[in-house]
Coordinates of C-alpha atoms in Angstrom, one line a residue:
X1 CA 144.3 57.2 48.2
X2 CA 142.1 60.0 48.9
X3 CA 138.3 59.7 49.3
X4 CA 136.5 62.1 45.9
X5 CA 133.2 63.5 46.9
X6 CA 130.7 66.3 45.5
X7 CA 129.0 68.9 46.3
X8 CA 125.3 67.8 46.9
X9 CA 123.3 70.4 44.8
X10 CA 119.3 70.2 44.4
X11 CA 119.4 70.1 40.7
X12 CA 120.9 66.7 41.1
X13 CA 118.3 65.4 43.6
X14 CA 116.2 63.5 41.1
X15 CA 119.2 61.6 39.6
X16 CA 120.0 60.5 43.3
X17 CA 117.0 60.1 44.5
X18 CA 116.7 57.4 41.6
X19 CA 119.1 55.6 43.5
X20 CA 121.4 56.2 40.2
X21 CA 125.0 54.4 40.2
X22 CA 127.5 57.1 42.3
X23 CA 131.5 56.7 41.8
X24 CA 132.4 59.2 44.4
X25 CA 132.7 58.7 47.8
X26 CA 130.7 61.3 49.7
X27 CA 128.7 64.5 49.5
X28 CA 128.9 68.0 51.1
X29 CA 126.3 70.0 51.9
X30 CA 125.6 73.5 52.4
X31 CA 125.1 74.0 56.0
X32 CA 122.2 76.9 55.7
X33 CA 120.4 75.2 53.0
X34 CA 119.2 72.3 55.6
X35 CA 119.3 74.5 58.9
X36 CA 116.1 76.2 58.2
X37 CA 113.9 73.4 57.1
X38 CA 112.0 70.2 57.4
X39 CA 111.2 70.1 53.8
X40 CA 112.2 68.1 51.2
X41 CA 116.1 69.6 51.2
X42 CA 116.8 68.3 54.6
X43 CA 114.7 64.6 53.9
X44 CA 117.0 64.2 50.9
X45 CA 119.8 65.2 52.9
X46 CA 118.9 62.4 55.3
X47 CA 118.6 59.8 51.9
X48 CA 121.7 60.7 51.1
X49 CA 123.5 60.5 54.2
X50 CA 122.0 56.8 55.0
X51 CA 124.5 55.8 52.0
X52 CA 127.3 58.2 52.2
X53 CA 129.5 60.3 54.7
X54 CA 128.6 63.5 54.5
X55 CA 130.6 66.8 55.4
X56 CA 128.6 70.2 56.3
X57 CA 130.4 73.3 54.3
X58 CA 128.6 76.8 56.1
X59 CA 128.8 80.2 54.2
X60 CA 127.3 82.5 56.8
X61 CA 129.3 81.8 60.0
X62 CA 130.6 84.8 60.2
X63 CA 133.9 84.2 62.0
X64 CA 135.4 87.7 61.8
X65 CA 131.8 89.4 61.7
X66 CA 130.5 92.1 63.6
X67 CA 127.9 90.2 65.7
X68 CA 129.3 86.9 67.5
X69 CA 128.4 84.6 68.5
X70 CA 125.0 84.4 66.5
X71 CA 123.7 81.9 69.3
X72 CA 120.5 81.0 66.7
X73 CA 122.7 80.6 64.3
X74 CA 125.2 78.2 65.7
X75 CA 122.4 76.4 67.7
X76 CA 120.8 75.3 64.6
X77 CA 124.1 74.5 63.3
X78 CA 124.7 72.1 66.3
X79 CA 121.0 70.6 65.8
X80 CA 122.0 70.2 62.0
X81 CA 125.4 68.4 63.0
X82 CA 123.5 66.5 65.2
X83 CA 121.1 65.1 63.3
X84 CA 123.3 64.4 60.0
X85 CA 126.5 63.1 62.0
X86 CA 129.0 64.3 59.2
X87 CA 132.6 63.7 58.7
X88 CA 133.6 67.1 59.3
X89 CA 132.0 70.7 59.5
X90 CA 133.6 73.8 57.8
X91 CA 133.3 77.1 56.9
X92 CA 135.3 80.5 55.4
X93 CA 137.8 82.1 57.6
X94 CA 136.4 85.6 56.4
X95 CA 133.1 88.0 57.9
X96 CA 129.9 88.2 55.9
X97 CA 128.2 90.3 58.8
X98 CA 128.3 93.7 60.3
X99 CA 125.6 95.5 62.7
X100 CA 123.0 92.9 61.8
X101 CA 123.4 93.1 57.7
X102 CA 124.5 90.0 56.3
X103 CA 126.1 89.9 52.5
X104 CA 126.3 87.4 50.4
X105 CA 130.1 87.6 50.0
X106 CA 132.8 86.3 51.6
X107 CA 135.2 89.3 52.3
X108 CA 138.5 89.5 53.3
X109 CA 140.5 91.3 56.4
X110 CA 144.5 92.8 56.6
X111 CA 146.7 90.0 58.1
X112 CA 147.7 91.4 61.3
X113 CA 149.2 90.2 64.6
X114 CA 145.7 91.7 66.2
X115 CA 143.2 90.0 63.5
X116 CA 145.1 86.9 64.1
X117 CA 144.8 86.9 68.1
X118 CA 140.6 87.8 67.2
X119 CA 140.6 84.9 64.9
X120 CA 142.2 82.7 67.2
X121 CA 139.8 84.0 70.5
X122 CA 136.5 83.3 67.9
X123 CA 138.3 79.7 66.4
X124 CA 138.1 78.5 70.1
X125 CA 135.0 79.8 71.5
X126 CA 132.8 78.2 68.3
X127 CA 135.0 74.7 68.4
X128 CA 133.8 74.8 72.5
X129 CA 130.4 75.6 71.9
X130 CA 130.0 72.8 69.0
X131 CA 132.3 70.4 70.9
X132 CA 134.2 69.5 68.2
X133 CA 136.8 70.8 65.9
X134 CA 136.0 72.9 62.9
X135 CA 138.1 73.7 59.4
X136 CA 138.2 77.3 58.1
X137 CA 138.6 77.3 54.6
X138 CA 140.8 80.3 52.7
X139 CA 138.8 82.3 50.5
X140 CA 139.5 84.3 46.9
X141 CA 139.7 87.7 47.5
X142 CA 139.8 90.7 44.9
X143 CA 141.5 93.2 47.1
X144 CA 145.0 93.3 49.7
X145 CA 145.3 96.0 53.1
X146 CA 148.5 97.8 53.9
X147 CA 148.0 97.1 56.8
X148 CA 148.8 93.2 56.8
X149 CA 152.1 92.3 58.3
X150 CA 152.2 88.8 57.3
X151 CA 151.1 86.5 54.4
X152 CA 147.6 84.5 54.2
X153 CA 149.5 81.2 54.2
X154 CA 151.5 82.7 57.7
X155 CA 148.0 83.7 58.7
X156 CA 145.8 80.5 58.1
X157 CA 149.0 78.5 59.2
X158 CA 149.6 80.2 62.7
X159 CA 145.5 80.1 63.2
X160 CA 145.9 76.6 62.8
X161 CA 148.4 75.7 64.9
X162 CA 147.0 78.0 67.5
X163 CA 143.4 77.5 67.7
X164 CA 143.8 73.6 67.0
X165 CA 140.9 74.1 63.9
X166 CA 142.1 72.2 60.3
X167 CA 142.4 73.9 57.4
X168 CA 140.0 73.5 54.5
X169 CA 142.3 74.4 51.6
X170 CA 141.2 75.3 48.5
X171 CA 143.4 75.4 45.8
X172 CA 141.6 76.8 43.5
X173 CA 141.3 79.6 45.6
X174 CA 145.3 80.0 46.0
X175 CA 145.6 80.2 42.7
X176 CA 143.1 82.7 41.6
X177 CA 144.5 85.0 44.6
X178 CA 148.0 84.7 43.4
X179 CA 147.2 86.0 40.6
X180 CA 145.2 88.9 41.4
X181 CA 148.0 90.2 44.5
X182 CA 151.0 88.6 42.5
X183 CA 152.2 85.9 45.0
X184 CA 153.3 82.1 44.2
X185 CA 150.7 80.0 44.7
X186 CA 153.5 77.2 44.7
X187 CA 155.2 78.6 47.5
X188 CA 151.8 79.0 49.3
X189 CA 151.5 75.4 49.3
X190 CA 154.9 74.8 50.2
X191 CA 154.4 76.8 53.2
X192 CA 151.5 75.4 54.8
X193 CA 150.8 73.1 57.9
X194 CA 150.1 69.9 55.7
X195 CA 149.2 67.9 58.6
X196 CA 146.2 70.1 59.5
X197 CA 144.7 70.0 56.3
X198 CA 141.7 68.3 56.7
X199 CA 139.9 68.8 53.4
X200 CA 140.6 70.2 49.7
X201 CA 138.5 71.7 48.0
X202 CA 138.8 72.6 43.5
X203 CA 136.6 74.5 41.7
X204 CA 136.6 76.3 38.3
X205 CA 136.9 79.9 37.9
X206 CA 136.8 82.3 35.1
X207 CA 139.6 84.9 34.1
X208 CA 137.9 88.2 33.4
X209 CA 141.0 89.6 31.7
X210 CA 141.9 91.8 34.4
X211 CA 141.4 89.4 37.5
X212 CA 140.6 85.9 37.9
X213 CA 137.1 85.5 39.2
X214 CA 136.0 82.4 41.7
X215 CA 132.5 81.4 39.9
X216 CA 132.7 77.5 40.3
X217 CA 130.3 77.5 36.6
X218 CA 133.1 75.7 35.0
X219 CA 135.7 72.7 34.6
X220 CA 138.6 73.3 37.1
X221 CA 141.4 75.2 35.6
X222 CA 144.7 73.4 34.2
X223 CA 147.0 75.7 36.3
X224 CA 144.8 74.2 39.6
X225 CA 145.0 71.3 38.1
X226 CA 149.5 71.3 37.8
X227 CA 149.5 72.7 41.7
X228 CA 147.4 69.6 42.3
X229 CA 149.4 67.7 40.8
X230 CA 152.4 68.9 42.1
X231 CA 151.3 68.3 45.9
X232 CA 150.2 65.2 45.0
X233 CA 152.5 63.2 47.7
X234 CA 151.2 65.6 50.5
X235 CA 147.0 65.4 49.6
X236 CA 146.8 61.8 49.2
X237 CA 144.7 61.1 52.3
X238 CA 143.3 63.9 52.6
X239 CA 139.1 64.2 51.8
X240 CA 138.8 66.2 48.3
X241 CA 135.3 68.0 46.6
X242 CA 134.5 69.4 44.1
X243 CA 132.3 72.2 43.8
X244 CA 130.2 73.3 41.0
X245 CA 127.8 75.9 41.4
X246 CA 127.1 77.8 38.3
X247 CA 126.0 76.7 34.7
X248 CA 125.8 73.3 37.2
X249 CA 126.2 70.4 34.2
X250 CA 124.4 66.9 35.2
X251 CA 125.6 64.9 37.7
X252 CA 127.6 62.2 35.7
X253 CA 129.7 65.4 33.9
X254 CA 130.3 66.6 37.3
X255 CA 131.5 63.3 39.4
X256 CA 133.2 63.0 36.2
X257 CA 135.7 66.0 36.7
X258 CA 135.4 64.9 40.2
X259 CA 137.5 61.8 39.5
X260 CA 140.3 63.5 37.6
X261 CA 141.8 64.4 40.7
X262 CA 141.7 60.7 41.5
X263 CA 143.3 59.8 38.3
X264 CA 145.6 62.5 38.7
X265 CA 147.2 61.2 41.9
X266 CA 146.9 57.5 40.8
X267 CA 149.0 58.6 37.9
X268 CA 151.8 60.4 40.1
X269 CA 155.0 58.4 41.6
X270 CA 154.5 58.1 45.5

């Protein structure tokens, strides 16, 4: 069966720091919310990890940036790793960076043979500065290129297999993209490398009308929840989290929808 965890988010600190009853197994943390500080974010990072693994999830690596390596970056990411010890370390296979101005979004690229050799250069040089192996998670994206000779799933797949990094895949994510370029999410899934998935991430999004939007502010979807469910023989095993960071309810509602997914493949013929 596969290990449930969280995403550890400050409005819960006082419930944990309580030393509250937890049904799920672990936590992940936002790598740049504990890279920065000796505070109180990083010393209840430390009381949580004395009681639970604990993955690191990054936002701003940068990957396909403008600017790489950031070498102050990715040295307090190796201080952070470090000094937690977590499970795994992650972050988006997308840019947030050009010329020295960072966004907040994650943005996407064309899928070409030449963005995939630059993915796969980057991929290797981070995994040999950090001495160990990353996962690069797919993102939701609002817009296609031309340009792109292949699929994301051929993308992320051949990245994969190349670079030797595991995949973070979010399903949630699949599914709001193949809706918004038109593609089967199910054959997305059936496509994949399953044996370098390393982590699966769900989250709620909201549907605009026009596009799906990924928000995480709500319950996961029940057309994320049927691919889930559908793959179930190929994720048991494999680390899952939920992540809610929007309208974020209190922690029991939230490990709550956590454990669905533990239900789910409980409740699935092996």
């Amino acid at each position: 069966m596969s290990s449930i965890g969280v995403g550890l988010r400050k409005e819960h600190y006082p419930y944990l720091r309580k030393g509250e009853p937890v049904r799920i197994s672990w936590f992940e943390a936002i790598t740049e919310n504990y890279m920065d500080t000796q505070g109180r974010p990083l010393e209840t990072l430390e009381f949580i990890r004395k009681n639970f693994p604990v993955a690191l999830h990054g936002v701003s690596l940068s990957i396909l940036g403008g600017t790489f390596p950031d070498k102050k970056y990715i040295q307090r990411w190796k201080e952070l790793i470090q000094r937690i010890d977590p499970f795994l370390v992650s972050d988006h296979l997308c840019w947030t960076e050009q010329s020295g101005n960072y966004l907040h979004d994650l943005l996407p690229f064309p899928f070409t043979e030449e963005f995939l050799k630059f993915a796969i250069e980057r991929v290797m040089q981070v995994q040999e500065i950090l001495g160990r192996k990353i996962l690069l998670e797919n993102v939701s994206t609002y817009l296609s290129f031309p340009q792109s000779e292949m699929t994301e799933w051929e993308f992320i797949s051949e990245l994969s297999k190349k670079s030797g990094c595991g995949i973070l895949l979010d399903i949630n994510n699949i599914y709001v993209n193949s809706i918004n370029h038109g593609f089967s999410a199910f054959t997305y899934l059936d496509s994949i490398p399953w044996e370098n998935v390393g982590q699966i991430h769900l989250a709620g999004h909201t549907d605009t009308g026009e596009f799906l939007f990924d928000t995480h502010s709500r319950p996961v979807a029940k057309e994320v929840w049927d691919l889930f469910s559908s793959f179930a023989d190929k994720i048991r095993g494999i680390p899952i989290l939920l992540e809610w960071d929007e309208d974020i309810p209190n922690f029991l509602e939230m490990e709550e929808e956590a454990l669905k997914a533990k239900s789910i493949l409980g409740s699935v013929p092996k």
